[in-house]
């Protein structure tokens, strides 16, 4: 049976260690952080069922951390309990009005803490079971991404059946290709949703024994991408050194496909996408994907998350806005580093530091 997961955020080491040991003894899975920024780093690859957070902390305090959690569609429902020794009139009321689920003052009795945790997690599990939607974004975009390729498949099949004796070989081939393209788009949508759900529930395991050769995976990914971007091979320039990485072929293929596809999709058709890869040191391989497209504004760059799309209708954007988020999460899971620098209307540079497999 899976253990319920608790994220504890407190800058006092003794308190963190004491509460962590106690909750582990009570059969909870616990991760701890020294401040809100460390907690955000953990949440990028490990989603808790409940958060217990101090208010006064260095770097990022509990109030700011709570604000960021509330703004994230995929995290906002997680029970958030403030825990503090701070003495201030109406502090509890202020925290509750700002959306906290509960408030506990230090020092407290362990029985009190356990009762609060059990109650909040039980309610959270019931909410998840009732509202366990695969997609956290706008419903209309989800329906569009499912119905559009589905209609393309069914419409092409109907035309083939209605004209079975009248179509030339080339006409039939055109319809077959249309069905294949629509099928691949629908499959990509559903696979991304399934991957998102698995990562959100911490159900995917990443083995240290997984490995693949990056150049081989890149060639296969590039070939697959160019089936969608016909006659645009010259847009992709690359210089990638061979190396064995500690990541599965499936996951590396996913990351390359999503990031290169985004670079092509959000750049003018006459611009070049530059890809380079080489050993950074004996531990990491640095892969850079650079485009000269629409880029992100500073505000957009700070709010990239699951299902986050900007000006979708204006840009006639396709997809569910999961690719960048999922790629970043997978890289965190394999103990890699994801970095993005972007300027609006100038382009985006994504740097990936992927763990090297021992020679």
mmCIF file of C-alpha atoms in Angstrom:
data_model
loop_
_atom_site.group_PDB
_atom_site.id
_atom_site.type_symbol
_atom_site.label_atom_id
_atom_site.label_comp_id
_atom_site.label_asym_id
_atom_site.label_seq_id
_atom_site.Cartn_x
_atom_site.Cartn_y
_atom_site.Cartn_z
ATOM 1 C CA UNK A 1 0.000 0.000 0.000
ATOM 2 C CA UNK A 2 1.341 3.462 -0.945
ATOM 3 C CA UNK A 3 2.199 5.723 1.968
ATOM 4 C CA UNK A 4 0.751 9.226 2.174
ATOM 5 C CA UNK A 5 3.390 11.844 1.361
ATOM 6 C CA UNK A 6 4.104 14.890 3.525
ATOM 7 C CA UNK A 7 6.367 17.837 2.711
ATOM 8 C CA UNK A 8 7.737 19.554 5.826
ATOM 9 C CA UNK A 9 9.187 23.067 5.424
ATOM 10 C CA UNK A 10 11.004 24.621 8.381
ATOM 11 C CA UNK A 11 14.351 26.353 8.791
ATOM 12 C CA UNK A 12 14.991 24.903 12.274
ATOM 13 C CA UNK A 13 16.978 21.704 11.812
ATOM 14 C CA UNK A 14 15.999 20.146 15.159
ATOM 15 C CA UNK A 15 12.300 20.651 14.468
ATOM 16 C CA UNK A 16 12.599 19.251 10.939
ATOM 17 C CA UNK A 17 14.461 16.151 12.100
ATOM 18 C CA UNK A 18 12.168 15.503 15.081
ATOM 19 C CA UNK A 19 8.912 15.846 13.144
ATOM 20 C CA UNK A 20 10.286 13.920 10.156
ATOM 21 C CA UNK A 21 11.356 10.964 12.305
ATOM 22 C CA UNK A 22 8.028 10.967 14.123
ATOM 23 C CA UNK A 23 5.951 11.019 10.926
ATOM 24 C CA UNK A 24 8.064 8.300 9.306
ATOM 25 C CA UNK A 25 7.480 6.215 12.441
ATOM 26 C CA UNK A 26 3.755 6.817 11.917
ATOM 27 C CA UNK A 27 4.102 5.361 8.400
ATOM 28 C CA UNK A 28 4.159 8.554 6.341
ATOM 29 C CA UNK A 29 6.631 9.232 3.535
ATOM 30 C CA UNK A 30 8.313 12.533 4.362
ATOM 31 C CA UNK A 31 10.621 14.992 2.598
ATOM 32 C CA UNK A 32 11.823 18.177 4.278
ATOM 33 C CA UNK A 33 13.085 21.568 3.132
ATOM 34 C CA UNK A 34 14.860 24.466 4.822
ATOM 35 C CA UNK A 35 12.771 27.179 3.097
ATOM 36 C CA UNK A 36 10.139 27.780 0.432
ATOM 37 C CA UNK A 37 12.607 27.729 -2.460
ATOM 38 C CA UNK A 38 13.967 24.327 -1.447
ATOM 39 C CA UNK A 39 10.381 23.117 -1.122
ATOM 40 C CA UNK A 40 9.583 24.266 -4.679
ATOM 41 C CA UNK A 41 12.627 22.373 -5.950
ATOM 42 C CA UNK A 42 11.313 19.196 -4.280
ATOM 43 C CA UNK A 43 7.786 19.649 -5.641
ATOM 44 C CA UNK A 44 9.141 19.732 -9.182
ATOM 45 C CA UNK A 45 9.734 15.982 -8.980
ATOM 46 C CA UNK A 46 7.773 14.808 -5.893
ATOM 47 C CA UNK A 47 4.133 15.765 -5.285
ATOM 48 C CA UNK A 48 2.998 15.569 -1.633
ATOM 49 C CA UNK A 49 -0.460 14.814 -0.240
ATOM 50 C CA UNK A 50 -0.020 17.495 2.422
ATOM 51 C CA UNK A 51 2.312 20.412 3.203
ATOM 52 C CA UNK A 52 3.324 21.556 6.691
ATOM 53 C CA UNK A 53 5.118 24.890 6.536
ATOM 54 C CA UNK A 54 6.694 27.387 8.922
ATOM 55 C CA UNK A 55 6.020 31.082 8.272
ATOM 56 C CA UNK A 56 9.306 32.832 9.141
ATOM 57 C CA UNK A 57 12.141 31.384 7.000
ATOM 58 C CA UNK A 58 15.115 32.768 5.031
ATOM 59 C CA UNK A 59 15.285 33.066 1.213
ATOM 60 C CA UNK A 60 11.548 32.360 0.749
ATOM 61 C CA UNK A 61 9.154 32.492 3.681
ATOM 62 C CA UNK A 62 6.033 30.398 4.154
ATOM 63 C CA UNK A 63 3.629 33.105 3.009
ATOM 64 C CA UNK A 64 5.347 33.533 -0.375
ATOM 65 C CA UNK A 65 5.646 29.760 -0.809
ATOM 66 C CA UNK A 66 1.917 29.390 -0.094
ATOM 67 C CA UNK A 67 1.072 32.082 -2.673
ATOM 68 C CA UNK A 68 3.021 30.190 -5.361
ATOM 69 C CA UNK A 69 1.285 26.906 -4.488
ATOM 70 C CA UNK A 70 -2.141 28.576 -4.679
ATOM 71 C CA UNK A 71 -1.402 29.903 -8.183
ATOM 72 C CA UNK A 72 -0.496 26.445 -9.517
ATOM 73 C CA UNK A 73 -3.516 24.572 -10.891
ATOM 74 C CA UNK A 74 -1.995 21.158 -10.263
ATOM 75 C CA UNK A 75 -0.979 21.945 -6.654
ATOM 76 C CA UNK A 76 -3.686 24.249 -5.324
ATOM 77 C CA UNK A 77 -5.810 21.422 -3.853
ATOM 78 C CA UNK A 78 -2.974 20.033 -1.679
ATOM 79 C CA UNK A 79 -3.783 20.690 2.025
ATOM 80 C CA UNK A 80 -1.494 23.413 3.391
ATOM 81 C CA UNK A 81 -0.908 23.693 7.147
ATOM 82 C CA UNK A 82 0.951 26.673 8.603
ATOM 83 C CA UNK A 83 3.076 25.953 11.655
ATOM 84 C CA UNK A 84 4.713 28.784 13.597
ATOM 85 C CA UNK A 85 5.940 30.025 16.957
ATOM 86 C CA UNK A 86 5.301 33.601 15.881
ATOM 87 C CA UNK A 87 3.039 35.527 18.251
ATOM 88 C CA UNK A 88 0.799 37.976 16.452
ATOM 89 C CA UNK A 89 -2.816 38.980 16.912
ATOM 90 C CA UNK A 90 -5.149 37.436 14.346
ATOM 91 C CA UNK A 91 -2.262 35.550 12.672
ATOM 92 C CA UNK A 92 -4.300 32.354 12.477
ATOM 93 C CA UNK A 93 -7.274 34.200 10.986
ATOM 94 C CA UNK A 94 -5.015 35.940 8.459
ATOM 95 C CA UNK A 95 -3.513 32.606 7.317
ATOM 96 C CA UNK A 96 -6.929 30.982 6.966
ATOM 97 C CA UNK A 97 -8.316 33.930 5.000
ATOM 98 C CA UNK A 98 -5.354 33.616 2.622
ATOM 99 C CA UNK A 99 -6.377 30.039 1.837
ATOM 100 C CA UNK A 100 -4.470 27.880 4.326
ATOM 101 C CA UNK A 101 -6.247 24.685 5.347
ATOM 102 C CA UNK A 102 -5.167 24.812 8.984
ATOM 103 C CA UNK A 103 -2.846 26.472 11.462
ATOM 104 C CA UNK A 104 -0.871 24.996 14.360
ATOM 105 C CA UNK A 105 1.163 26.917 16.950
ATOM 106 C CA UNK A 106 4.533 25.814 18.277
ATOM 107 C CA UNK A 107 4.928 24.095 20.649
ATOM 108 C CA UNK A 108 2.175 21.572 19.931
ATOM 109 C CA UNK A 109 1.220 18.068 21.007
ATOM 110 C CA UNK A 110 2.036 15.281 18.555
ATOM 111 C CA UNK A 111 -1.485 13.904 18.915
ATOM 112 C CA UNK A 112 -2.884 17.263 17.791
ATOM 113 C CA UNK A 113 -0.608 17.277 14.733
ATOM 114 C CA UNK A 114 -1.523 13.689 13.802
ATOM 115 C CA UNK A 115 -5.242 14.412 14.039
ATOM 116 C CA UNK A 116 -4.944 17.427 11.761
ATOM 117 C CA UNK A 117 -2.826 15.501 9.241
ATOM 118 C CA UNK A 118 -5.198 12.513 9.147
ATOM 119 C CA UNK A 119 -8.265 14.733 8.688
ATOM 120 C CA UNK A 120 -6.774 16.867 5.923
ATOM 121 C CA UNK A 121 -5.288 13.950 3.959
ATOM 122 C CA UNK A 122 -8.547 11.991 4.189
ATOM 123 C CA UNK A 123 -10.469 14.933 2.748
ATOM 124 C CA UNK A 124 -7.831 15.489 0.062
ATOM 125 C CA UNK A 125 -8.038 11.843 -1.053
ATOM 126 C CA UNK A 126 -11.823 12.085 -1.334
ATOM 127 C CA UNK A 127 -11.509 15.240 -3.435
ATOM 128 C CA UNK A 128 -8.946 13.547 -5.701
ATOM 129 C CA UNK A 129 -11.202 10.526 -6.165
ATOM 130 C CA UNK A 130 -14.210 12.657 -7.092
ATOM 131 C CA UNK A 131 -12.393 15.227 -9.236
ATOM 132 C CA UNK A 132 -9.566 13.160 -10.642
ATOM 133 C CA UNK A 133 -9.439 14.912 -14.004
ATOM 134 C CA UNK A 134 -6.540 13.925 -16.227
ATOM 135 C CA UNK A 135 -6.053 17.474 -17.488
ATOM 136 C CA UNK A 136 -5.725 20.515 -15.215
ATOM 137 C CA UNK A 137 -6.075 23.126 -17.970
ATOM 138 C CA UNK A 138 -9.041 24.573 -19.846
ATOM 139 C CA UNK A 139 -11.644 21.937 -20.706
ATOM 140 C CA UNK A 140 -12.253 23.446 -24.162
ATOM 141 C CA UNK A 141 -8.584 22.950 -25.101
ATOM 142 C CA UNK A 142 -8.660 19.344 -23.957
ATOM 143 C CA UNK A 143 -11.808 18.670 -26.002
ATOM 144 C CA UNK A 144 -10.250 20.388 -29.027
ATOM 145 C CA UNK A 145 -7.065 18.291 -28.821
ATOM 146 C CA UNK A 146 -9.106 15.071 -28.653
ATOM 147 C CA UNK A 147 -11.931 15.883 -31.059
ATOM 148 C CA UNK A 148 -9.853 17.467 -33.850
ATOM 149 C CA UNK A 149 -7.682 14.400 -34.645
ATOM 150 C CA UNK A 150 -10.573 12.045 -33.904
ATOM 151 C CA UNK A 151 -12.752 13.839 -36.453
ATOM 152 C CA UNK A 152 -9.849 13.714 -38.913
ATOM 153 C CA UNK A 153 -9.605 9.933 -38.497
ATOM 154 C CA UNK A 154 -13.342 9.240 -38.691
ATOM 155 C CA UNK A 155 -13.904 11.700 -41.533
ATOM 156 C CA UNK A 156 -11.146 10.159 -43.660
ATOM 157 C CA UNK A 157 -12.423 6.629 -43.000
ATOM 158 C CA UNK A 158 -15.965 7.661 -44.004
ATOM 159 C CA UNK A 159 -14.705 9.119 -47.283
ATOM 160 C CA UNK A 160 -12.700 5.963 -48.005
ATOM 161 C CA UNK A 161 -15.715 3.749 -47.343
ATOM 162 C CA UNK A 162 -18.113 5.920 -49.355
ATOM 163 C CA UNK A 163 -15.774 5.988 -52.363
ATOM 164 C CA UNK A 164 -14.194 2.563 -52.112
ATOM 165 C CA UNK A 165 -14.540 1.889 -55.853
ATOM 166 C CA UNK A 166 -13.892 5.414 -57.124
ATOM 167 C CA UNK A 167 -10.603 6.458 -55.571
ATOM 168 C CA UNK A 168 -7.260 6.268 -57.334
ATOM 169 C CA UNK A 169 -4.285 4.755 -55.545
ATOM 170 C CA UNK A 170 -2.737 8.175 -54.823
ATOM 171 C CA UNK A 171 -6.026 9.484 -53.417
ATOM 172 C CA UNK A 172 -6.275 6.513 -51.060
ATOM 173 C CA UNK A 173 -2.679 7.075 -49.991
ATOM 174 C CA UNK A 174 -3.513 10.711 -49.166
ATOM 175 C CA UNK A 175 -6.346 9.597 -46.898
ATOM 176 C CA UNK A 176 -4.163 6.937 -45.245
ATOM 177 C CA UNK A 177 -1.519 9.555 -44.484
ATOM 178 C CA UNK A 178 -4.173 11.904 -43.072
ATOM 179 C CA UNK A 179 -5.419 9.118 -40.784
ATOM 180 C CA UNK A 180 -1.875 8.360 -39.646
ATOM 181 C CA UNK A 181 -1.095 12.017 -38.850
ATOM 182 C CA UNK A 182 -4.348 12.436 -36.908
ATOM 183 C CA UNK A 183 -3.788 9.146 -35.083
ATOM 184 C CA UNK A 184 -0.265 10.145 -34.048
ATOM 185 C CA UNK A 185 -1.521 13.522 -32.790
ATOM 186 C CA UNK A 186 -4.242 11.851 -30.724
ATOM 187 C CA UNK A 187 -1.795 9.258 -29.409
ATOM 188 C CA UNK A 188 0.660 11.988 -28.384
ATOM 189 C CA UNK A 189 -2.088 13.841 -26.533
ATOM 190 C CA UNK A 190 -3.191 10.766 -24.592
ATOM 191 C CA UNK A 191 0.360 9.601 -23.834
ATOM 192 C CA UNK A 192 1.244 13.047 -22.453
ATOM 193 C CA UNK A 193 -1.844 12.988 -20.239
ATOM 194 C CA UNK A 194 -1.004 9.513 -18.938
ATOM 195 C CA UNK A 195 2.611 10.545 -18.278
ATOM 196 C CA UNK A 196 1.452 13.696 -16.471
ATOM 197 C CA UNK A 197 -0.910 11.692 -14.264
ATOM 198 C CA UNK A 198 1.815 9.146 -13.453
ATOM 199 C CA UNK A 199 4.343 11.838 -12.548
ATOM 200 C CA UNK A 200 1.770 13.758 -10.500
ATOM 201 C CA UNK A 201 1.051 10.630 -8.447
ATOM 202 C CA UNK A 202 4.754 9.712 -8.113
ATOM 203 C CA UNK A 203 4.056 6.402 -9.858
ATOM 204 C CA UNK A 204 7.030 6.365 -12.230
ATOM 205 C CA UNK A 205 10.306 4.842 -11.143
ATOM 206 C CA UNK A 206 13.578 5.967 -12.704
ATOM 207 C CA UNK A 207 16.303 3.349 -12.507
ATOM 208 C CA UNK A 208 20.004 4.235 -12.290
ATOM 209 C CA UNK A 209 20.613 1.357 -14.709
ATOM 210 C CA UNK A 210 18.759 3.007 -17.610
ATOM 211 C CA UNK A 211 20.989 4.336 -20.366
ATOM 212 C CA UNK A 212 21.036 5.218 -24.061
ATOM 213 C CA UNK A 213 23.303 6.784 -26.692
ATOM 214 C CA UNK A 214 22.150 10.332 -27.386
ATOM 215 C CA UNK A 215 23.099 10.681 -31.049
ATOM 216 C CA UNK A 216 21.169 7.538 -32.045
ATOM 217 C CA UNK A 217 18.091 8.749 -30.176
ATOM 218 C CA UNK A 218 18.400 12.210 -31.734
ATOM 219 C CA UNK A 219 18.467 10.822 -35.303
ATOM 220 C CA UNK A 220 15.289 8.811 -34.685
ATOM 221 C CA UNK A 221 13.557 11.757 -33.000
ATOM 222 C CA UNK A 222 14.522 14.141 -35.802
ATOM 223 C CA UNK A 223 13.138 11.732 -38.408
ATOM 224 C CA UNK A 224 9.858 11.478 -36.514
ATOM 225 C CA UNK A 225 9.532 15.263 -36.131
ATOM 226 C CA UNK A 226 10.108 15.850 -39.842
ATOM 227 C CA UNK A 227 7.079 13.715 -40.724
ATOM 228 C CA UNK A 228 5.068 16.639 -39.329
ATOM 229 C CA UNK A 229 7.323 19.451 -40.559
ATOM 230 C CA UNK A 230 7.511 18.461 -44.218
ATOM 231 C CA UNK A 231 10.463 19.795 -46.229
ATOM 232 C CA UNK A 232 11.851 21.687 -43.215
ATOM 233 C CA UNK A 233 14.935 19.586 -42.518
ATOM 234 C CA UNK A 234 17.215 22.555 -43.220
ATOM 235 C CA UNK A 235 15.692 24.419 -40.275
ATOM 236 C CA UNK A 236 17.432 22.096 -37.808
ATOM 237 C CA UNK A 237 21.202 22.487 -37.525
ATOM 238 C CA UNK A 238 23.038 20.360 -35.003
ATOM 239 C CA UNK A 239 26.408 19.308 -33.690
ATOM 240 C CA UNK A 240 25.975 16.507 -31.166
ATOM 241 C CA UNK A 241 28.794 14.437 -29.725
ATOM 242 C CA UNK A 242 28.214 10.775 -28.985
ATOM 243 C CA UNK A 243 27.735 9.868 -25.324
ATOM 244 C CA UNK A 244 25.942 7.326 -23.181
ATOM 245 C CA UNK A 245 23.458 8.969 -20.821
ATOM 246 C CA UNK A 246 21.722 7.714 -17.678
ATOM 247 C CA UNK A 247 18.221 7.973 -19.114
ATOM 248 C CA UNK A 248 15.967 5.581 -20.991
ATOM 249 C CA UNK A 249 15.541 5.860 -24.766
ATOM 250 C CA UNK A 250 11.820 6.445 -24.255
ATOM 251 C CA UNK A 251 12.296 9.389 -21.896
ATOM 252 C CA UNK A 252 15.086 10.986 -23.935
ATOM 253 C CA UNK A 253 13.013 10.634 -27.100
ATOM 254 C CA UNK A 254 10.088 12.310 -25.340
ATOM 255 C CA UNK A 255 12.209 15.235 -24.129
ATOM 256 C CA UNK A 256 13.904 15.810 -27.495
ATOM 257 C CA UNK A 257 10.635 15.568 -29.408
ATOM 258 C CA UNK A 258 8.755 17.989 -27.154
ATOM 259 C CA UNK A 259 11.505 20.613 -26.947
ATOM 260 C CA UNK A 260 12.446 20.548 -30.638
ATOM 261 C CA UNK A 261 8.794 20.549 -31.663
ATOM 262 C CA UNK A 262 8.179 23.609 -29.451
ATOM 263 C CA UNK A 263 11.195 25.376 -30.970
ATOM 264 C CA UNK A 264 9.898 24.766 -34.496
ATOM 265 C CA UNK A 265 6.279 25.507 -33.641
ATOM 266 C CA UNK A 266 6.952 28.881 -32.024
ATOM 267 C CA UNK A 267 9.482 30.153 -34.565
ATOM 268 C CA UNK A 268 8.897 31.617 -38.040
ATOM 269 C CA UNK A 269 9.274 28.999 -40.774
ATOM 270 C CA UNK A 270 12.403 30.705 -42.130
ATOM 271 C CA UNK A 271 14.345 30.550 -38.843
ATOM 272 C CA UNK A 272 16.955 27.999 -37.816
ATOM 273 C CA UNK A 273 16.811 25.806 -34.721
ATOM 274 C CA UNK A 274 20.315 25.182 -33.324
ATOM 275 C CA UNK A 275 21.051 22.047 -31.311
ATOM 276 C CA UNK A 276 24.412 21.251 -29.719
ATOM 277 C CA UNK A 277 25.564 18.594 -27.305
ATOM 278 C CA UNK A 278 28.861 17.730 -25.643
ATOM 279 C CA UNK A 279 30.287 16.417 -22.392
ATOM 280 C CA UNK A 280 30.219 19.179 -19.794
ATOM 281 C CA UNK A 281 32.501 17.329 -17.383
ATOM 282 C CA UNK A 282 32.863 13.752 -16.212
ATOM 283 C CA UNK A 283 29.363 13.867 -14.688
ATOM 284 C CA UNK A 284 27.079 15.701 -17.123
ATOM 285 C CA UNK A 285 26.359 16.049 -20.817
ATOM 286 C CA UNK A 286 25.174 19.528 -21.838
ATOM 287 C CA UNK A 287 22.500 19.658 -24.525
ATOM 288 C CA UNK A 288 21.392 23.065 -25.825
ATOM 289 C CA UNK A 289 18.288 23.733 -27.936
ATOM 290 C CA UNK A 290 18.116 27.309 -29.188
ATOM 291 C CA UNK A 291 15.420 28.989 -31.270
ATOM 292 C CA UNK A 292 14.835 32.543 -32.483
ATOM 293 C CA UNK A 293 11.056 32.599 -32.184
ATOM 294 C CA UNK A 294 8.445 34.376 -30.081
ATOM 295 C CA UNK A 295 10.142 33.632 -26.741
ATOM 296 C CA UNK A 296 8.648 34.267 -23.297
ATOM 297 C CA UNK A 297 8.109 37.501 -21.422
ATOM 298 C CA UNK A 298 9.621 37.661 -17.899
ATOM 299 C CA UNK A 299 6.143 37.123 -16.414
ATOM 300 C CA UNK A 300 5.464 34.108 -18.642
ATOM 301 C CA UNK A 301 8.866 32.621 -17.858
ATOM 302 C CA UNK A 302 8.085 32.728 -14.134
ATOM 303 C CA UNK A 303 4.701 31.025 -14.544
ATOM 304 C CA UNK A 304 5.563 28.050 -16.779
ATOM 305 C CA UNK A 305 3.755 25.032 -15.414
ATOM 306 C CA UNK A 306 1.518 22.117 -16.334
ATOM 307 C CA UNK A 307 -1.177 23.110 -18.854
ATOM 308 C CA UNK A 308 0.115 26.686 -18.916
ATOM 309 C CA UNK A 309 -0.396 28.216 -22.351
ATOM 310 C CA UNK A 310 0.006 31.862 -23.348
ATOM 311 C CA UNK A 311 -2.176 33.561 -25.982
ATOM 312 C CA UNK A 312 -3.196 30.160 -27.336
ATOM 313 C CA UNK A 313 -6.046 31.434 -29.516
ATOM 314 C CA UNK A 314 -4.020 34.331 -30.915
ATOM 315 C CA UNK A 315 -1.098 32.047 -31.800
ATOM 316 C CA UNK A 316 -3.349 29.218 -33.068
ATOM 317 C CA UNK A 317 -1.485 26.974 -30.671
ATOM 318 C CA UNK A 318 -1.915 23.193 -30.606
ATOM 319 C CA UNK A 319 -1.270 20.785 -27.756
ATOM 320 C CA UNK A 320 -2.099 20.803 -24.062
ATOM 321 C CA UNK A 321 0.874 22.767 -22.728
ATOM 322 C CA UNK A 322 2.374 19.753 -20.972
ATOM 323 C CA UNK A 323 5.551 19.074 -22.964
ATOM 324 C CA UNK A 324 7.855 21.654 -21.360
ATOM 325 C CA UNK A 325 6.612 20.864 -17.846
ATOM 326 C CA UNK A 326 6.928 17.092 -18.313
ATOM 327 C CA UNK A 327 10.420 17.387 -19.837
ATOM 328 C CA UNK A 328 11.591 19.518 -16.929
ATOM 329 C CA UNK A 329 10.080 17.076 -14.410
ATOM 330 C CA UNK A 330 11.685 13.996 -16.007
ATOM 331 C CA UNK A 331 15.092 15.713 -16.006
ATOM 332 C CA UNK A 332 14.704 16.514 -12.305
ATOM 333 C CA UNK A 333 13.729 12.880 -11.659
ATOM 334 C CA UNK A 334 16.958 11.575 -13.236
ATOM 335 C CA UNK A 335 18.993 14.091 -11.204
ATOM 336 C CA UNK A 336 19.697 16.330 -14.176
ATOM 337 C CA UNK A 337 19.446 20.118 -14.475
ATOM 338 C CA UNK A 338 17.005 22.106 -16.630
ATOM 339 C CA UNK A 339 17.697 25.757 -17.470
ATOM 340 C CA UNK A 340 15.712 28.136 -19.679
ATOM 341 C CA UNK A 341 16.613 31.668 -20.800
ATOM 342 C CA UNK A 342 14.171 33.539 -22.999
ATOM 343 C CA UNK A 343 13.477 36.995 -24.389
ATOM 344 C CA UNK A 344 10.172 38.027 -25.902
ATOM 345 C CA UNK A 345 10.286 38.155 -29.725
ATOM 346 C CA UNK A 346 13.968 37.159 -29.673
ATOM 347 C CA UNK A 347 13.910 33.479 -28.826
ATOM 348 C CA UNK A 348 14.613 30.851 -26.220
ATOM 349 C CA UNK A 349 17.655 28.886 -25.106
ATOM 350 C CA UNK A 350 17.085 25.653 -23.183
ATOM 351 C CA UNK A 351 20.100 23.990 -21.566
ATOM 352 C CA UNK A 352 19.861 20.429 -20.285
ATOM 353 C CA UNK A 353 22.533 18.874 -18.095
ATOM 354 C CA UNK A 354 21.959 15.130 -18.358
ATOM 355 C CA UNK A 355 23.831 12.600 -16.181
ATOM 356 C CA UNK A 356 26.483 10.618 -18.034
ATOM 357 C CA UNK A 357 26.525 6.861 -17.804
ATOM 358 C CA UNK A 358 29.827 5.362 -16.540
ATOM 359 C CA UNK A 359 32.085 4.272 -19.399
#
